[in-house]
Tab-separated table of C-alpha atoms in Angstrom:
chain	number	residue	atom	x	y	z
A	882	MET	CA	94.458	75.002	129.516
A	883	THR	CA	96.469	77.679	131.284
A	884	LEU	CA	96.264	81.409	131.405
A	885	PHE	CA	98.765	83.552	129.464
A	886	ASP	CA	99.001	87.058	130.871
A	887	GLY	CA	95.546	86.620	132.274
A	888	ILE	CA	94.015	85.638	128.905
A	889	TYR	CA	92.884	82.162	127.712
A	890	PRO	CA	95.074	81.468	124.711
A	891	PHE	CA	92.534	79.675	122.501
A	892	TYR	CA	89.727	82.331	122.479
A	893	PRO	CA	89.758	85.464	120.303
A	894	GLN	CA	89.977	88.676	122.305
A	895	GLN	CA	88.831	92.229	121.377
A	896	ARG	CA	91.969	93.687	122.973
A	897	LYS	CA	94.370	95.842	121.094
A	898	ALA	CA	96.971	98.280	122.228
A	899	ALA	CA	95.796	101.847	122.033
A	900	SER	CA	98.913	103.067	120.298
A	901	PHE	CA	101.056	100.070	119.432
A	902	ASP	CA	100.332	96.585	118.330
A	903	ILE	CA	102.199	93.640	116.799
A	904	SER	CA	101.826	95.043	113.232
A	905	ILE	CA	103.581	98.256	114.143
A	906	ILE	CA	106.378	96.353	115.823
A	907	ILE	CA	106.894	94.230	112.727
A	908	VAL	CA	107.097	97.185	110.439
A	909	ILE	CA	109.552	99.025	112.658
A	910	VAL	CA	111.746	95.952	112.942
A	911	VAL	CA	111.812	95.542	109.196
A	912	PHE	CA	112.887	99.143	108.564
A	913	LEU	CA	115.394	99.076	111.430
A	914	THR	CA	116.948	95.957	109.859
A	915	LEU	CA	117.305	97.841	106.591
A	916	ALA	CA	118.855	100.836	108.387
A	917	CYS	CA	121.284	98.665	110.311
A	918	SER	CA	122.281	96.820	107.120
A	919	PHE	CA	123.076	100.130	105.513
A	920	LEU	CA	125.085	101.282	108.515
A	921	LEU	CA	127.225	98.141	108.234
A	922	ILE	CA	128.333	98.981	104.640
A	923	ILE	CA	128.629	102.800	105.129
A	924	PRO	CA	132.324	102.598	106.186
A	925	GLY	CA	133.121	101.416	102.707
A	926	ILE	CA	132.017	104.726	101.171
A	927	ARG	CA	134.856	107.231	100.963
A	928	GLY	CA	134.986	110.949	101.567
A	929	ARG	CA	132.120	113.375	101.780
A	930	ALA	CA	129.861	110.974	99.828
A	931	ARG	CA	129.481	108.927	103.050
A	932	LEU	CA	127.654	111.786	104.690
A	933	TYR	CA	125.392	112.252	101.626
A	934	TRP	CA	124.566	108.626	101.438
A	935	THR	CA	123.751	108.414	105.118
A	936	LEU	CA	121.445	111.475	104.927
A	937	ARG	CA	119.629	110.188	101.817
A	938	VAL	CA	119.100	106.591	103.011
A	939	LEU	CA	118.000	107.398	106.577
A	940	LEU	CA	115.712	110.201	105.396
A	941	SER	CA	114.129	107.923	102.806
A	942	LEU	CA	113.681	105.070	105.371
A	943	PHE	CA	112.041	107.485	107.773
A	944	MET	CA	109.531	108.507	105.146
A	945	GLY	CA	108.772	104.865	104.276
A	946	VAL	CA	108.332	103.676	107.870
A	947	VAL	CA	105.979	106.513	108.720
A	948	ILE	CA	103.760	105.873	105.635
A	949	VAL	CA	103.398	102.245	106.664
A	950	VAL	CA	103.189	102.557	110.435
A	951	VAL	CA	100.378	105.150	110.544
A	952	GLN	CA	98.183	102.594	108.841
A	953	PHE	CA	98.002	100.567	112.052
A	954	THR	CA	98.199	103.204	114.746
A	955	GLY	CA	95.146	104.086	116.749
A	956	ASP	CA	95.791	107.757	117.550
A	957	TRP	CA	94.609	109.717	114.507
A	958	GLU	CA	92.136	111.276	116.896
A	959	THR	CA	92.450	111.083	120.640
A	960	GLY	CA	90.658	112.313	123.729
A	961	TRP	CA	90.921	111.864	127.518
A	962	VAL	CA	88.737	112.853	130.411
A	963	GLN	CA	88.766	112.157	134.146
A	964	ALA	CA	85.313	111.743	135.708
A	965	ASN	CA	83.327	110.202	138.483
A	966	THR	CA	81.037	107.725	136.770
A	967	SER	CA	78.937	104.659	137.393
A	968	TYR	CA	80.890	101.445	136.908
A	969	LYS	CA	78.411	98.822	135.849
A	970	SER	CA	74.746	98.768	134.826
A	971	PHE	CA	72.222	98.034	137.615
A	972	ASN	CA	74.924	99.016	140.111
A	973	ARG	CA	75.056	102.226	142.082
A	974	ALA	CA	78.792	102.057	142.610
A	975	VAL	CA	80.616	105.231	141.454
A	976	VAL	CA	84.301	105.150	140.574
A	977	ASN	CA	86.853	107.795	139.599
A	978	ALA	CA	88.570	106.916	136.323
A	979	ASP	CA	90.339	108.132	133.249
A	980	ILE	CA	88.434	107.426	130.058
A	981	GLY	CA	90.384	107.496	126.866
A	982	LEU	CA	89.242	107.459	123.217
A	983	HIS	CA	91.776	106.518	120.456
A	984	ILE	CA	90.438	106.538	116.873
A	985	GLY	CA	92.396	104.924	114.014
A	986	LEU	CA	91.773	104.262	110.362
A	987	GLU	CA	90.081	100.881	111.073
A	988	GLY	CA	88.535	101.161	114.469
A	989	VAL	CA	88.465	102.755	117.851
A	990	ASN	CA	90.114	101.913	121.171
A	991	ILE	CA	88.345	102.812	124.418
A	992	THR	CA	90.329	102.691	127.685
A	993	LEU	CA	89.141	102.824	131.252
A	994	LYS	CA	91.621	103.105	134.081
A	995	GLY	CA	90.656	103.742	137.671
A	996	ASN	CA	92.225	106.380	139.929
A	997	PRO	CA	93.482	104.340	141.795
A	998	VAL	CA	93.365	101.109	139.670
A	999	LYS	CA	91.872	99.073	142.564
A	1000	GLN	CA	88.441	100.263	143.569
A	1001	ILE	CA	85.288	98.614	144.905
A	1002	ASN	CA	87.329	95.350	145.293
A	1003	GLU	CA	88.069	95.240	141.511
A	1004	THR	CA	90.885	96.142	139.235
A	1005	ILE	CA	89.672	98.867	136.877
A	1006	ASN	CA	91.952	98.723	133.845
A	1007	TYR	CA	90.206	98.083	130.541
A	1008	ASN	CA	91.209	98.456	126.919
A	1009	GLU	CA	88.614	97.441	124.324
A	1010	TYR	CA	88.951	97.581	120.571
A	1011	PHE	CA	85.954	97.908	118.162
A	1012	SER	CA	86.687	97.661	114.455
A	1013	TRP	CA	84.672	99.326	111.684
A	1014	SER	CA	86.739	98.057	108.720
A	1015	PHE	CA	84.851	96.458	105.804
A	1016	SER	CA	86.038	93.028	106.877
A	1017	SER	CA	84.481	93.319	110.414
A	1018	ASN	CA	81.149	94.080	112.002
A	1019	TYR	CA	81.220	96.906	114.528
A	1020	ASP	CA	77.685	96.351	115.716
A	1021	ARG	CA	78.408	92.652	116.457
A	1022	SER	CA	81.528	93.625	118.446
A	1023	TYR	CA	79.441	96.051	120.423
A	1024	SER	CA	76.741	93.381	121.105
A	1025	GLU	CA	79.469	90.969	122.298
A	1026	GLY	CA	80.703	93.714	124.653
A	1027	LEU	CA	77.169	94.010	126.121
A	1028	GLU	CA	77.127	90.201	126.600
A	1029	LYS	CA	80.437	90.241	128.380
A	1030	GLY	CA	79.199	92.943	130.728
A	1031	LEU	CA	81.793	95.581	129.944
A	1032	PRO	CA	81.805	98.680	132.207
A	1033	SER	CA	79.194	101.271	131.430
A	1034	PRO	CA	81.608	104.075	130.327
A	1035	ILE	CA	83.123	101.798	127.623
A	1036	LEU	CA	79.776	100.734	126.307
A	1037	TYR	CA	78.499	104.294	126.417
A	1038	VAL	CA	81.378	105.631	124.337
A	1039	ALA	CA	81.254	102.635	121.922
A	1040	GLU	CA	77.560	103.119	121.360
A	1041	LYS	CA	78.263	106.582	119.896
A	1042	PHE	CA	80.112	105.028	116.928
A	1043	SER	CA	77.602	102.202	116.219
A	1044	SER	CA	75.516	102.263	112.995
A	1045	GLN	CA	72.334	102.538	115.057
A	1046	SER	CA	73.507	105.572	117.031
A	1047	PRO	CA	71.675	108.937	116.496
A	1048	CYS	CA	75.155	110.476	116.116
A	1049	ALA	CA	75.395	108.925	112.647
A	1050	VAL	CA	79.180	109.079	112.486
A	1051	HIS	CA	79.797	105.299	111.933
A	1052	ARG	CA	79.515	105.447	108.117
A	1053	GLN	CA	81.555	108.592	107.915
A	1054	TYR	CA	84.481	107.238	109.948
A	1055	ARG	CA	84.370	103.870	108.128
A	1056	ILE	CA	84.481	105.409	104.624
A	1057	SER	CA	87.035	108.106	105.566
A	1058	GLY	CA	89.359	105.643	107.182
A	1059	HIS	CA	89.113	103.277	104.227
A	1060	TYR	CA	90.066	105.915	101.661
A	1061	ALA	CA	92.754	107.465	103.856
A	1062	SER	CA	94.336	103.960	104.162
A	1063	ALA	CA	94.097	103.369	100.409
A	1064	THR	CA	95.805	106.654	99.543
A	1065	LEU	CA	98.544	105.945	102.012
A	1066	TRP	CA	99.246	102.600	100.304
A	1067	VAL	CA	99.436	104.450	96.982
A	1068	ALA	CA	101.880	106.927	98.646
A	1069	PHE	CA	103.968	103.962	99.739
A	1070	CYS	CA	104.144	102.678	96.116
A	1071	THR	CA	105.168	106.063	94.771
A	1072	TRP	CA	107.849	106.264	97.525
A	1073	ILE	CA	109.309	102.919	96.290
A	1074	ILE	CA	109.241	104.248	92.680
A	1075	SER	CA	111.044	107.412	93.714
A	1076	ASN	CA	113.851	105.375	95.300
A	1077	ILE	CA	114.147	103.256	92.132
A	1078	LEU	CA	114.412	106.374	90.021
A	1079	PHE	CA	117.070	107.880	92.244
A	1080	SER	CA	119.111	104.745	91.983
A	1081	MET	CA	118.957	104.475	88.171
A	1082	PRO	CA	119.738	107.492	88.284
A	1083	ALA	CA	116.913	109.651	87.014
A	1084	LEU	CA	117.054	112.331	89.580
A	1085	VAL	CA	114.422	114.792	88.342
A	1086	TYR	CA	111.871	112.023	87.890
A	1087	GLY	CA	112.603	110.799	91.396
A	1088	GLY	CA	111.906	114.316	92.608
A	1089	TYR	CA	108.613	114.283	90.737
A	1090	MET	CA	107.629	110.991	92.435
A	1091	LEU	CA	108.446	112.511	95.845
A	1092	LEU	CA	106.000	115.300	95.008
A	1093	VAL	CA	103.422	112.676	94.083
A	1094	THR	CA	104.107	110.835	97.368
A	1095	GLY	CA	103.493	114.058	99.346
A	1096	ALA	CA	100.290	114.719	97.382
A	1097	PHE	CA	98.825	111.310	98.161
A	1098	MET	CA	99.687	111.738	101.876
A	1099	THR	CA	97.877	115.025	101.768
A	1100	PHE	CA	94.910	113.308	100.140
A	1101	SER	CA	94.808	110.806	103.003
A	1102	LEU	CA	94.703	113.658	105.562
A	1103	LEU	CA	91.939	115.364	103.635
A	1104	SER	CA	89.981	112.142	103.503
A	1105	PHE	CA	90.246	111.531	107.179
A	1106	SER	CA	89.391	115.197	107.907
A	1107	THR	CA	86.003	114.738	106.280
A	1108	VAL	CA	84.781	113.152	109.503
A	1109	ARG	CA	84.503	116.682	110.818
A	1110	ASN	CA	81.765	117.332	108.393
A	1111	SER	CA	79.479	115.181	110.568
A	1112	PRO	CA	78.894	116.912	113.898
A	1113	MET	CA	80.050	114.649	116.729
A	1114	CYS	CA	77.649	114.022	119.567
A	1115	LEU	CA	78.650	115.163	122.967
A	1116	ILE	CA	80.213	112.328	125.023
A	1117	GLN	CA	79.069	113.307	128.504
A	1118	ILE	CA	80.556	111.119	131.281
A	1119	GLY	CA	79.369	112.172	134.669
A	1120	ALA	CA	79.848	115.906	134.937
A	1121	ALA	CA	82.764	115.931	132.396
A	1122	THR	CA	82.688	115.987	128.622
A	1123	LEU	CA	85.068	113.896	126.418
A	1124	HIS	CA	86.485	115.953	123.531
A	1125	VAL	CA	88.603	114.520	120.701
A	1126	ALA	CA	91.320	116.231	118.669
A	1127	TYR	CA	93.742	115.181	115.990
A	1128	GLY	CA	96.381	112.871	117.406
A	1129	GLY	CA	100.036	112.043	116.844
A	1130	SER	CA	99.543	109.948	113.729
A	1131	PHE	CA	97.648	112.722	111.928
A	1132	TRP	CA	100.359	115.298	112.648
A	1133	LEU	CA	103.161	112.856	111.886
A	1134	THR	CA	101.603	112.134	108.478
A	1135	LEU	CA	101.341	115.867	107.829
A	1136	VAL	CA	104.986	116.486	108.718
A	1137	VAL	CA	106.212	113.688	106.511
A	1138	GLY	CA	104.010	114.827	103.652
A	1139	LEU	CA	105.469	118.329	103.860
A	1140	LEU	CA	108.950	116.761	104.012
A	1141	CYS	CA	108.296	114.901	100.746
A	1142	PHE	CA	107.152	118.153	99.153
A	1143	VAL	CA	110.261	120.026	100.329
A	1144	ALA	CA	112.617	117.213	99.219
A	1145	GLY	CA	110.864	116.876	95.824
A	1146	ILE	CA	110.877	120.635	95.135
A	1147	THR	CA	114.557	120.824	96.153
A	1148	VAL	CA	115.525	117.992	93.741
A	1149	VAL	CA	113.566	119.546	90.830
A	1150	ALA	CA	114.857	123.057	91.499
A	1151	LEU	CA	118.455	121.934	91.663
A	1152	HIS	CA	118.073	119.933	88.506
A	1153	HIS	CA	117.136	123.135	86.670
A	1154	LEU	CA	119.308	125.609	88.517
A	1155	ASN	CA	122.419	123.771	89.748
A	1156	LEU	CA	122.782	120.330	88.260
A	1157	ASP	CA	126.345	119.896	89.353
A	1158	LEU	CA	125.428	120.378	93.026
A	1159	LEU	CA	122.654	117.886	92.666
A	1160	LYS	CA	124.910	115.289	91.124
A	1161	THR	CA	127.454	115.919	93.855
A	1162	PHE	CA	124.871	115.180	96.504
A	1163	PHE	CA	123.854	111.976	94.763
A	1164	ASP	CA	127.557	110.964	94.325
A	1165	LEU	CA	127.606	111.140	90.566
A	1166	ARG	CA	130.335	113.654	89.767
A	1167	GLU	CA	132.996	111.592	91.564
A	1168	ASP	CA	132.435	108.668	89.202
A	1169	LYS	CA	132.987	110.950	86.162
A	1170	ALA	CA	136.194	112.362	87.649
A	1171	GLU	CA	137.538	108.890	88.115
A	1172	GLU	CA	136.714	108.092	84.531
A	1173	HIS	CA	138.584	111.150	83.315
A	1174	GLN	CA	141.484	110.177	85.603
A	1175	GLU	CA	141.638	106.680	84.168
A	1176	MET	CA	141.569	108.064	80.619
A	1177	ALA	CA	144.503	110.306	81.407
A	1178	GLU	CA	146.647	107.409	82.444
A	1179	VAL	CA	146.444	105.700	79.045
A	1180	TYR	CA	149.925	105.436	77.328
A	1181	VAL	CA	150.318	105.955	73.644
A	1182	ASN	CA	153.222	104.758	71.511
A	1183	SER	CA	154.520	107.877	69.777
A	1184	TYR	CA	156.239	105.855	67.016
A	1185	PHE	CA	153.007	104.523	65.578
A	1186	VAL	CA	151.363	107.939	66.018
A	1187	ASN	CA	154.061	109.665	63.977
A	1188	LYS	CA	154.040	106.934	61.375
A	1189	ALA	CA	150.299	107.315	60.919
A	1190	LEU	CA	150.604	111.070	60.604
A	1191	ALA	CA	153.559	111.017	58.181
A	1192	PRO	CA	152.837	111.729	54.432
A	1193	PRO	CA	152.811	108.720	52.177
A	1194	GLN	CA	156.142	107.996	50.216
A	1195	PRO	CA	156.056	107.747	46.348
A	1196	SER	CA	156.379	104.201	45.097
A	1197	GLU	CA	159.306	103.034	42.845
A	1198	THR	CA	157.010	102.106	39.962
A	1199	ASN	CA	155.854	105.702	39.659
A	1200	ASN	CA	159.502	106.874	39.255
A	1201	LEU	CA	160.050	104.453	36.420
């Protein structure tokens, strides 16, 4: 058995990137593939419609990739602090390190990086992940960290989120993250429906579904924000205090939710106020113009038309 990047390959590890992991990379690659596939066919679209198609498709893909990616990110709440702290239990050694806290929908990442990285004859660079999803056991992960002898700052911060902690935030974070994730998946489904409606085309209903998408993204933010209802215990590390604030994923979700509202309101408003402009943006008027042009090129035999319009001639039997 050999080491791969310093880790034994056949043993499960509680290590996960603080901001990115393999799930995020897979989602981004899938959406980039869709975007590149569209860019390959965009030269076949003529005129101003090419710009409209590019804007619509790339904007829609951006909304979709954000809705999915924020499910797996770990920076809905973040906090950093630099402090002089004890390194291990039953050891008087003090190190200077950066302690980071990254909270996601399904768990928490705790990082510890020395300043400098090599101190007291050790490399101080840790990143430990503790999951509180319904399919995992946070307290068991914390107990395994105790058995492995993780550094004291990591265990101290992780203990604040355990179910036995006096802080009592474990249940709140677990339920809030679960419902925030569920509403985001619903938003992803409504985003797919809106794209189907735009392609049918049923433009006004696609606009309504964009509004529903923005609403569910807002619900996810409200669900996660309920963790602030439970007062967070002070995380005192040495002489410094670790404070957490909303991170990049929270604000990115808010921006995309507002973008869905703006796009949906614009589509609905144009449908009622200026339908021709809306059809032009969705490349629908050009098709009708081509149909009228094709109808104008139809040739009619004037002989048969005149014969059909001529009055009927009296028959010879009537004259007799």
